[in-house]
């Protein structure tokens, strides 16, 4: 359980070696490069935005190309494929990809262009289909829809928005153009919401008839073709056929690239590596012949990296301790037992300067409390065997997923332990099966006790565990104060609280009422007397010292307010009763499921019903209780435990390294 000591590393070397040096640093992955500001007139920063933009565009093209391939050739993957991790490749494969870069990028751009062509032609097909649909009512028209008459006649091609009979049209014309001569109306087609017509009249009567038609709601076709509807339909059908041919050809071309998926993925990783390298260049400064960069490196890595750089290049490497005011990144280092819980700590916050790494202590209580809340041997075996199988089967799993599987593996082992202690095996399934199906009483005795029979005993244990948990948190705060030589704060912020809370607990346990309620042995009167004075001293000390005002009256009032905070300890201790609640819930629900399954008796039908109810019920209970144990275990760490000593706020160490999405470059980044 440690926060690795960081040191500042500064590198000055010839600019001609910059690429090779950055390659070495990126492969090692142990240096976080800081962003420098150009203060020396002999140095300047390099603008790498154009180069980074080029690779970002390539990544965009590759992602779009992969989407095209996923559309036309989906990858078949199993439910556990996410556990397989990135595919390992050698560093030589990465180096050789540079010669294929342009070729693969052209493939990505070609796939994107083909997809765009397909999309455009599909849109064109929709437009042409809409045109065909709009032509359908006019197929009985033998002239162009642009027809406006002959030398002696005026023609009107259009439609009304209602289903109008021929008589209604003539009546409307007679009403709105009474002084015109003969008018001929031909209905081309009609439907519930449209009547398409061709109207002819003498050329001199054209304006009056047109005005009358407008009054009646007559509308000419939008963008009519110079061809007749029948000829126009043939033209559109030919265009549709051409668009479909183009789509088929483009899809056939896409099929030729089905084998390019791996190269496209490699292109994305290659570009990401190059972008990070240009980002590192942009953080450094350079002169005509040299470049300079600085950053942070874990002390344990510096001893190996410096000789490698100095033996390979003409370079000056300086290692120094960071200043007090520097924002030093944080990197945690824990053993295999505690490392899986680092993500729990990081989810809250990394330790800031002066704080210890609480991961080991969190891990011990995390596994303990998770198992206590889940507390069933059968459920614990499911978690343990499941996580163990995944860890054995998928050797190339990503570190984050591997740590999570290990965390639940340890939680499963703890669950089995508490299940054996409390004699919980899928609830009371052993008793039920023996009694219902074999007519014998079979009971596996607990190694400790059965919580359903003695819930108060478990409550006392849970609250005692909570007190230990909280007091360890206070102890860490005491250690941090002493380490920083804040002796006054160590006494006023920790020791007095130990005296108040610890003395108060002992005082309560020396009374008959509390001892009877908790069903524990009463402490001797001497302990009660001593603890009374210890509690009083702690309360007085908090009242007199925890205020920060120079005004004695205000300081005293502030101290009283701080003393009121003792109620938070009461709520914190009571909060650990959730260990009892979830532990009992697991057993009670499991017992109810077994009783429901056995209601049909010991017959064959009863056995089938029991198996079905058992599988479904316990699977549901397993999921609910697993989620509850995970959530409430985190809550006890974040709220109760961390609230006693931990502020957090550290910045995570972000080394200049090889960060990829699809492929893992096989190189030991710490073997420098």
XYZ file of C-alpha atoms in Angstrom:
672
model
C 0.000 0.000 0.000
C 2.022 2.903 -1.250
C 1.926 6.051 -3.283
C 5.002 5.808 -5.458
C 7.535 8.575 -4.982
C 7.672 10.770 -8.067
C 10.715 12.595 -9.371
C 11.069 15.308 -11.977
C 12.947 14.231 -15.085
C 14.418 16.732 -17.552
C 15.857 15.662 -20.904
C 17.964 17.720 -23.298
C 19.230 16.076 -26.485
C 20.011 16.618 -30.139
C 17.002 17.277 -32.296
C 18.118 14.658 -34.803
C 17.596 11.995 -32.113
C 14.189 13.291 -31.010
C 12.127 10.693 -32.857
C 14.143 7.753 -31.521
C 14.160 9.148 -27.984
C 10.402 9.687 -28.032
C 9.961 6.150 -29.394
C 11.964 4.825 -26.458
C 10.018 6.874 -23.922
C 6.691 5.820 -25.433
C 7.610 2.133 -25.402
C 8.807 2.356 -21.806
C 5.635 4.183 -20.724
C 7.050 5.471 -17.424
C 7.330 9.226 -18.037
C 4.537 11.792 -17.891
C 5.582 14.721 -20.095
C 4.702 18.198 -18.827
C 3.602 21.021 -21.078
C 6.353 23.625 -21.245
C 5.919 27.322 -21.873
C 8.581 28.982 -24.024
C 10.456 31.343 -21.698
C 14.004 31.054 -23.061
C 14.448 33.185 -26.210
C 16.641 30.441 -27.677
C 13.861 27.865 -27.526
C 10.449 27.715 -29.094
C 7.493 25.358 -29.137
C 6.525 23.348 -32.196
C 3.003 23.628 -33.583
C 1.969 20.041 -34.246
C -1.737 20.705 -34.750
C -1.573 20.175 -38.534
C 0.150 16.796 -38.204
C -2.235 15.672 -35.458
C -5.195 16.774 -37.565
C -3.967 14.633 -40.442
C -3.947 11.505 -38.275
C -7.261 12.410 -36.655
C -8.825 12.564 -40.121
C -7.316 9.164 -40.890
C -8.865 7.769 -37.693
C -12.239 9.206 -38.681
C -11.967 7.626 -42.143
C -10.970 4.256 -40.643
C -13.836 4.304 -38.134
C -16.301 5.112 -40.888
C -14.850 2.313 -43.015
C -15.233 -0.142 -40.128
C -18.859 0.930 -39.756
C -19.360 0.173 -43.449
C -17.821 -3.277 -43.041
C -19.901 -3.930 -39.918
C -23.012 -3.067 -41.933
C -22.298 -5.413 -44.825
C -20.233 -8.048 -43.009
C -21.080 -8.029 -39.280
C -18.556 -9.602 -36.932
C -19.963 -12.618 -35.112
C -18.820 -12.471 -31.501
C -19.732 -14.347 -28.352
C -21.074 -12.848 -25.148
C -17.634 -13.201 -23.569
C -15.703 -11.670 -26.476
C -15.189 -8.453 -24.506
C -13.036 -10.474 -22.100
C -10.580 -11.548 -24.778
C -8.630 -8.287 -24.667
C -6.620 -6.708 -27.415
C -4.846 -8.877 -29.938
C -1.092 -9.005 -29.252
C 1.268 -7.982 -32.047
C 5.014 -7.501 -32.102
C 6.793 -4.173 -32.196
C 8.172 -5.205 -35.606
C 4.613 -5.460 -36.948
C 3.969 -1.927 -35.785
C 7.157 -0.636 -37.402
C 6.388 -2.398 -40.687
C 2.893 -0.900 -40.855
C 4.367 2.475 -41.779
C 4.962 1.192 -45.333
C 1.274 0.132 -45.564
C -0.131 3.338 -44.099
C -1.075 5.040 -47.370
C -2.493 1.849 -48.852
C -4.745 1.152 -45.876
C -5.786 4.792 -45.667
C -6.790 4.638 -49.350
C -8.844 1.531 -48.588
C -10.606 3.376 -45.780
C -11.326 6.354 -48.011
C -12.530 4.051 -50.812
C -14.918 2.258 -48.463
C -16.230 5.587 -47.201
C -16.698 6.832 -50.754
C -18.523 3.632 -51.749
C -20.795 3.929 -48.740
C -21.499 7.546 -49.621
C -22.281 6.561 -53.210
C -24.729 3.896 -51.981
C -26.402 6.367 -49.644
C -26.699 8.992 -52.382
C -28.234 6.529 -54.829
C -30.637 5.192 -52.216
C -31.750 8.759 -51.634
C -32.095 9.199 -55.395
C -34.226 6.055 -55.566
C -36.551 7.430 -52.914
C -36.851 10.665 -54.877
C -37.530 8.817 -58.148
C -40.059 6.562 -56.440
C -41.851 9.633 -55.151
C -41.918 11.007 -58.683
C -43.404 7.738 -59.942
C -46.054 7.876 -57.254
C -46.927 11.444 -58.214
C -47.171 10.432 -61.903
C -49.568 7.582 -61.275
C -52.783 9.723 -61.332
C -51.708 11.239 -64.672
C -51.057 8.078 -66.614
C -54.267 8.606 -68.593
C -52.985 11.943 -69.926
C -51.692 11.639 -73.473
C -49.870 14.979 -73.616
C -47.149 16.619 -71.570
C -48.172 17.997 -68.216
C -46.722 21.299 -69.457
C -49.422 21.459 -72.167
C -50.989 24.922 -72.284
C -53.052 24.650 -75.463
C -52.770 25.163 -79.209
C -52.821 28.200 -81.449
C -56.576 28.543 -81.077
C -57.190 26.887 -77.702
C -55.969 27.369 -74.153
C -55.180 24.243 -72.140
C -55.011 23.757 -68.387
C -53.475 20.628 -66.796
C -53.848 20.441 -63.026
C -55.872 19.186 -60.105
C -58.432 20.055 -57.439
C -57.878 19.065 -53.828
C -61.279 17.351 -53.514
C -63.073 14.544 -55.305
C -65.180 16.671 -57.686
C -67.632 15.177 -60.162
C -67.711 16.545 -63.700
C -70.976 18.394 -63.066
C -69.498 20.267 -60.105
C -66.539 21.448 -62.195
C -68.788 22.704 -64.989
C -71.025 24.391 -62.436
C -68.067 26.132 -60.840
C -66.819 27.385 -64.216
C -70.264 28.632 -65.142
C -70.558 30.470 -61.854
C -67.091 32.048 -61.880
C -66.741 32.631 -65.673
C -70.283 33.153 -66.983
C -69.262 35.128 -70.077
C -66.948 32.549 -71.614
C -67.692 30.309 -74.501
C -67.596 26.544 -74.582
C -65.239 24.800 -72.152
C -64.245 21.111 -72.321
C -63.329 19.304 -69.100
C -61.733 15.808 -69.091
C -61.192 14.067 -65.741
C -57.923 12.114 -65.987
C -58.289 10.463 -62.562
C -59.900 11.077 -59.219
C -59.551 9.916 -55.630
C -60.887 10.917 -52.234
C -58.508 13.874 -51.951
C -57.671 14.807 -55.548
C -59.236 15.240 -58.986
C -56.841 15.511 -61.960
C -58.239 17.266 -65.034
C -57.438 18.554 -68.522
C -59.492 21.651 -69.449
C -59.683 23.239 -72.913
C -61.269 26.497 -74.018
C -60.939 29.084 -76.741
C -57.684 31.037 -76.530
C -59.459 34.426 -75.962
C -61.359 32.905 -72.997
C -58.154 31.579 -71.425
C -57.567 34.386 -68.864
C -61.161 34.301 -67.605
C -61.171 30.504 -67.317
C -57.813 30.561 -65.515
C -59.120 33.098 -63.014
C -62.193 30.972 -62.440
C -60.085 27.851 -61.913
C -57.911 29.628 -59.338
C -61.039 30.590 -57.475
C -62.111 26.943 -57.461
C -58.732 25.790 -55.990
C -57.163 24.573 -59.223
C -53.404 23.812 -58.934
C -50.957 23.109 -61.759
C -48.405 20.253 -61.304
C -45.089 21.162 -59.699
C -42.081 20.911 -62.049
C -43.908 19.106 -64.883
C -41.879 17.239 -67.484
C -41.928 18.112 -71.152
C -42.659 14.431 -71.808
C -45.996 12.752 -71.489
C -46.585 10.910 -68.185
C -46.103 7.522 -69.866
C -42.804 8.602 -71.454
C -41.695 10.275 -68.237
C -42.426 7.070 -66.308
C -40.153 5.113 -68.640
C -37.423 7.694 -68.118
C -37.761 7.456 -64.314
C -37.779 3.651 -64.387
C -34.562 3.731 -66.403
C -33.007 6.067 -63.827
C -34.161 3.724 -61.047
C -32.548 0.785 -62.782
C -29.305 2.743 -63.194
C -29.276 3.688 -59.496
C -29.840 0.075 -58.460
C -27.016 -1.026 -60.760
C -24.679 1.515 -59.171
C -25.658 0.304 -55.674
C -25.080 -3.343 -56.625
C -21.679 -2.491 -58.077
C -20.701 -0.480 -54.992
C -21.787 -3.281 -52.650
C -19.788 -5.754 -54.723
C -16.755 -3.477 -54.386
C -17.281 -3.309 -50.612
C -17.237 -7.112 -50.439
C -13.733 -7.026 -51.878
C -12.613 -5.204 -48.715
C -14.069 -7.689 -46.205
C -10.543 -8.850 -45.390
C -9.317 -5.326 -44.637
C -10.898 -5.073 -41.158
C -7.696 -5.958 -39.290
C -5.647 -3.435 -41.272
C -8.222 -0.715 -40.617
C -8.111 -1.422 -36.896
C -4.339 -1.335 -36.982
C -4.540 1.988 -38.799
C -6.574 3.456 -35.937
C -4.062 2.268 -33.331
C -1.128 3.409 -35.440
C -2.614 6.884 -35.806
C -3.393 7.137 -32.092
C 0.229 6.309 -31.283
C 1.425 8.927 -33.743
C -0.960 11.536 -32.345
C 0.360 10.926 -28.833
C 3.901 11.255 -30.147
C 3.122 14.583 -31.829
C 1.399 15.689 -28.637
C 4.656 14.969 -26.780
C 6.578 16.973 -29.379
C 4.152 19.849 -28.890
C 4.778 19.805 -25.133
C 8.548 20.100 -25.560
C 10.711 23.034 -26.664
C 13.390 23.125 -29.312
C 16.212 25.240 -30.631
C 17.969 24.901 -33.962
C 19.784 21.719 -32.997
C 18.440 20.573 -29.626
C 15.164 19.865 -27.901
C 14.153 19.902 -24.252
C 11.345 18.211 -22.344
C 10.494 17.640 -18.735
C 7.992 15.619 -16.757
C 7.557 13.124 -13.924
C 8.808 9.581 -13.466
C 8.343 7.108 -10.595
C 11.524 6.909 -8.569
C 11.652 3.119 -8.945
C 11.738 3.482 -12.748
C 14.305 6.260 -12.992
C 17.295 4.068 -12.118
C 16.688 1.859 -15.160
C 15.572 4.468 -17.683
C 18.408 6.969 -17.262
C 21.281 4.564 -18.134
C 19.367 3.274 -21.160
C 18.956 6.778 -22.550
C 22.501 7.864 -21.742
C 24.008 4.720 -23.276
C 21.996 5.056 -26.495
C 22.045 8.770 -27.302
C 24.000 11.982 -26.834
C 21.703 13.174 -24.104
C 21.616 14.955 -20.782
C 19.122 13.527 -18.265
C 18.501 15.264 -14.960
C 16.557 13.682 -12.085
C 15.441 15.840 -9.159
C 12.809 15.943 -6.429
C 9.730 17.995 -7.300
C 9.061 21.263 -5.507
C 6.505 21.631 -2.745
C 4.166 23.682 -4.920
C 4.228 21.324 -7.920
C 1.140 19.377 -8.966
C 2.775 15.971 -8.774
C 0.786 13.068 -10.316
C -0.199 10.075 -8.221
C 0.551 6.422 -8.995
C -0.500 3.654 -6.610
C 1.391 0.392 -6.139
C -0.170 -2.542 -4.283
C 0.218 -6.285 -4.112
C -2.044 -8.756 -5.875
C -4.470 -8.896 -2.943
C -5.127 -5.145 -2.742
C -4.572 -4.052 -6.357
C -8.060 -5.134 -7.537
C -9.561 -2.551 -5.163
C -7.485 0.343 -6.533
C -10.364 1.146 -8.906
C -12.665 1.556 -5.879
C -10.285 4.122 -4.380
C -9.758 5.876 -7.715
C -13.512 6.104 -8.281
C -13.709 8.211 -5.135
C -10.440 10.150 -5.520
C -6.728 9.537 -5.570
C -4.807 10.544 -2.442
C -3.510 14.075 -2.430
C -0.148 15.255 -1.117
C 0.434 14.106 2.453
C -2.200 11.353 2.383
C -1.468 7.645 2.469
C -2.722 5.084 0.012
C -5.672 3.426 1.802
C -6.066 0.622 -0.754
C -4.804 -2.255 1.418
C -7.039 -1.343 4.357
C -9.987 -0.762 2.015
C -9.354 -4.165 0.400
C -9.421 -6.028 3.729
C -12.698 -4.447 4.841
C -14.159 -4.538 1.314
C -13.803 -8.307 0.954
C -14.894 -8.851 4.559
C -18.039 -6.701 4.363
C -19.044 -7.873 0.889
C -18.943 -11.479 2.041
C -20.817 -10.644 5.238
C -23.639 -9.021 3.275
C -23.822 -11.799 0.651
C -23.062 -14.583 3.177
C -24.192 -17.686 1.294
C -21.864 -20.557 0.445
C -23.715 -21.425 -2.765
C -23.759 -17.859 -4.040
C -20.121 -17.419 -3.063
C -19.202 -20.575 -4.962
C -20.988 -19.247 -8.064
C -19.025 -15.999 -7.909
C -15.723 -17.707 -7.138
C -16.011 -20.386 -9.815
C -17.313 -17.920 -12.406
C -14.518 -15.409 -11.852
C -11.919 -18.160 -11.556
C -13.010 -19.655 -14.879
C -12.887 -16.274 -16.614
C -9.405 -15.571 -15.232
C -8.204 -19.025 -16.339
C -9.860 -18.945 -19.766
C -8.990 -15.422 -20.892
C -5.280 -14.969 -20.304
C -5.097 -11.863 -22.502
C -7.781 -9.969 -20.590
C -7.281 -6.226 -20.107
C -5.843 -5.152 -16.756
C -8.970 -3.278 -15.669
C -11.252 -6.241 -16.353
C -8.757 -8.668 -14.793
C -8.603 -6.638 -11.604
C -12.388 -6.515 -11.417
C -12.591 -10.296 -11.820
C -9.983 -10.735 -9.092
C -11.897 -8.402 -6.797
C -15.080 -10.419 -7.176
C -13.082 -13.640 -6.842
C -11.892 -12.542 -3.402
C -15.397 -11.317 -2.583
C -16.735 -14.743 -3.574
C -14.236 -16.492 -1.298
C -15.278 -14.204 1.559
C -18.937 -14.951 0.790
C -18.244 -18.681 1.009
C -16.436 -18.195 4.313
C -19.340 -16.353 5.910
C -21.817 -18.809 4.384
C -19.993 -21.660 6.126
C -19.821 -19.672 9.364
C -23.592 -19.092 9.235
C -24.584 -22.456 7.648
C -26.186 -20.880 4.578
C -26.140 -23.072 1.441
C -28.595 -21.558 -1.048
C -30.570 -20.649 2.058
C -31.581 -23.898 3.792
C -31.679 -26.048 0.663
C -29.877 -28.959 2.337
C -32.520 -29.144 5.095
C -35.414 -28.818 2.622
C -34.162 -31.462 0.185
C -33.438 -33.901 2.999
C -36.811 -33.406 4.677
C -39.068 -33.229 1.594
C -37.453 -35.665 -0.846
C -35.656 -38.141 1.442
C -37.658 -37.889 4.660
C -34.600 -37.332 6.840
C -33.354 -34.329 8.771
C -30.014 -33.287 7.311
C -28.480 -30.106 8.672
C -24.992 -28.728 8.182
C -24.184 -27.040 11.504
C -22.729 -23.530 11.413
C -19.162 -22.955 12.475
C -20.379 -19.899 14.421
C -24.145 -19.362 14.613
C -27.283 -18.997 12.451
C -28.184 -15.283 12.054
C -31.900 -16.010 11.597
C -31.930 -17.538 15.055
C -29.741 -14.895 16.717
C -30.122 -11.620 14.795
C -29.114 -9.450 17.764
C -25.815 -11.268 17.993
C -25.077 -10.488 14.368
C -26.151 -6.848 14.861
C -23.705 -6.444 17.735
C -20.949 -7.980 15.625
C -21.716 -5.680 12.673
C -21.753 -2.564 14.848
C -18.517 -3.659 16.531
C -16.960 -4.161 13.105
C -18.167 -0.679 12.189
C -16.531 0.840 15.268
C -13.242 -0.855 14.369
C -13.573 0.400 10.785
C -14.198 3.983 11.919
C -11.432 3.920 14.518
C -8.942 2.690 11.929
C -9.976 5.650 9.774
C -9.316 7.970 12.724
C -5.998 6.211 13.284
C -4.953 6.936 9.707
C -5.823 10.603 10.259
C -3.689 10.551 13.415
C -0.787 9.040 11.470
C -1.049 11.685 8.746
C -1.025 14.496 11.327
C 1.991 13.039 13.123
C 3.834 12.455 9.849
C 3.297 16.093 8.905
C 4.312 17.157 12.453
C 0.890 18.638 13.146
C 0.902 17.494 16.761
C -1.723 19.954 17.956
C -4.185 18.773 15.296
C -3.343 15.162 16.139
C -4.507 15.716 19.703
C -7.480 18.002 19.060
C -8.823 16.383 15.889
C -8.183 12.732 16.715
C -7.165 11.912 20.286
C -10.031 13.860 21.865
C -12.471 12.135 19.499
C -11.025 8.746 20.423
C -11.580 9.636 24.067
C -15.124 10.910 23.505
C -16.393 8.132 21.237
C -14.370 5.274 22.699
C -15.071 6.348 26.272
C -18.744 6.794 25.469
C -19.003 3.269 24.049
C -17.336 1.752 27.097
C -19.558 3.837 29.359
C -22.696 2.557 27.635
C -21.491 -1.047 27.813
C -21.060 -0.661 31.566
C -24.792 0.032 32.011
C -27.383 -2.691 32.587
C -29.820 -1.340 29.967
C -27.401 -1.347 27.028
C -25.867 -4.673 28.057
C -29.323 -6.272 28.201
C -30.417 -4.747 24.879
C -27.278 -5.907 23.101
C -27.239 -9.201 24.989
C -23.601 -8.800 25.968
C -21.830 -9.055 29.271
C -21.859 -5.841 31.291
C -18.451 -4.210 31.844
C -17.258 -3.731 35.420
C -18.219 -0.541 37.261
C -14.561 0.504 37.408
C -14.459 0.569 33.600
C -17.620 2.690 33.623
C -16.095 5.193 36.056
C -12.848 5.514 34.114
C -14.633 5.776 30.786
C -16.896 8.499 32.213
C -13.899 10.699 32.955
C -12.275 9.844 29.625
C -15.484 10.845 27.836
C -15.704 14.106 29.769
C -12.086 14.994 29.022
C -12.643 14.273 25.344
C -15.814 16.395 25.238
C -14.172 19.300 27.058
C -11.090 19.075 24.882
C -13.160 19.185 21.691
C -15.224 22.100 22.950
C -12.192 24.176 23.938
C -9.879 23.425 21.014
C -11.900 22.721 17.862
C -12.940 26.319 17.227
C -10.753 28.448 14.951
C -11.924 31.956 15.908
C -9.716 34.331 17.922
C -12.757 35.527 19.846
C -12.990 33.168 22.872
C -16.789 33.252 22.974
C -17.117 32.473 19.267
C -14.420 29.824 19.592
C -16.341 28.185 22.431
C -19.555 28.178 20.395
C -17.699 26.674 17.445
C -16.347 24.006 19.772
C -19.859 23.170 20.952
C -20.939 22.844 17.337
C -18.029 20.459 16.673
C -19.011 18.486 19.765
C -22.480 18.101 18.274
C -20.738 16.126 15.528
C -20.683 13.161 17.911
C -24.164 12.402 16.576
C -22.570 11.658 13.197
C -20.590 8.879 14.850
C -23.819 7.421 16.141
C -25.349 7.474 12.646
C -22.140 6.058 11.181
C -22.120 3.134 13.612
C -25.810 2.473 12.998
C -25.112 2.562 9.260
C -23.201 -0.694 9.642
C -26.475 -2.387 10.514
C -26.900 -2.693 6.739
C -24.441 -5.587 7.046
C -27.063 -7.345 9.164
C -29.960 -6.312 6.913
C -28.458 -7.561 3.667
C -27.021 -10.666 5.283
C -30.405 -11.623 6.699
C -32.156 -10.744 3.429
C -29.976 -13.175 1.498
C -30.810 -16.026 3.864
C -34.495 -15.197 4.332
C -35.256 -14.848 0.622
C -33.297 -18.015 -0.132
C -35.285 -19.903 2.528
C -38.590 -18.606 1.144
C -37.614 -19.716 -2.378
C -36.829 -23.212 -1.100
C -40.145 -23.400 0.775
C -42.069 -22.286 -2.320
C -40.299 -24.867 -4.464
C -41.084 -27.689 -2.039
C -44.818 -26.991 -1.792
C -45.635 -29.765 -4.309
C -44.081 -32.391 -2.056
C -41.556 -35.110 -2.800
C -43.173 -36.568 -5.931
C -41.667 -36.474 -9.427
C -43.803 -33.452 -10.269
C -42.730 -31.865 -7.012
C -39.070 -32.451 -7.885
C -39.498 -30.817 -11.292
C -41.301 -27.838 -9.774
C -38.637 -27.572 -7.081
C -35.835 -27.512 -9.652
C -37.557 -24.832 -11.722
C -38.386 -22.621 -8.731
C -34.942 -23.204 -7.241
C -33.088 -22.193 -10.419
C -35.200 -19.153 -11.265
C -35.660 -17.924 -7.702
C -32.062 -18.263 -6.592
C -30.762 -16.762 -9.827
C -32.977 -13.721 -9.233
C -32.000 -13.508 -5.564
C -28.333 -13.918 -6.528
C -28.458 -10.935 -8.894
C -30.337 -8.660 -6.491
C -28.191 -9.478 -3.460
C -24.958 -9.288 -5.469
C -25.857 -5.778 -6.626
C -26.907 -4.770 -3.105
C -23.698 -6.088 -1.548
C -21.585 -4.244 -4.137
C -23.396 -0.920 -3.734
C -23.508 -0.925 0.067
C -19.912 -2.101 0.449
C -18.801 0.855 -1.645
C -21.026 3.157 0.362
C -19.477 2.106 3.678
C -16.014 2.849 2.293
C -16.870 6.164 0.666
C -19.117 7.720 3.315
C -18.282 6.236 6.705
C -14.627 5.211 6.313
C -13.229 7.888 4.000
C -15.163 10.550 5.870
C -12.840 10.107 8.859
C -9.525 10.847 7.186
C -9.581 10.956 3.388
C -9.948 14.054 1.238
C -8.427 12.924 -2.049
C -8.006 15.161 -5.049
C -4.769 13.762 -6.440
C -4.102 13.788 -10.177
C -3.595 10.390 -11.770
C -0.222 9.639 -13.347
C -0.701 9.755 -17.125
C 2.475 8.479 -18.780
C 3.512 8.993 -22.361
C 2.903 5.427 -23.507
C 1.421 3.216 -26.202
C -2.361 3.540 -25.853
C -4.250 1.448 -28.372
C -7.783 0.199 -28.859
C -7.501 -3.012 -30.867
C -3.915 -4.287 -30.634
C -1.467 -4.712 -27.792
C 2.157 -4.072 -28.736
C 4.094 -6.937 -27.174
C 6.869 -5.153 -25.355
C 7.640 -5.003 -21.652
C 7.164 -1.317 -20.962
C 9.043 -1.600 -17.673
C 11.998 -3.518 -18.974
C 13.929 -0.433 -19.867
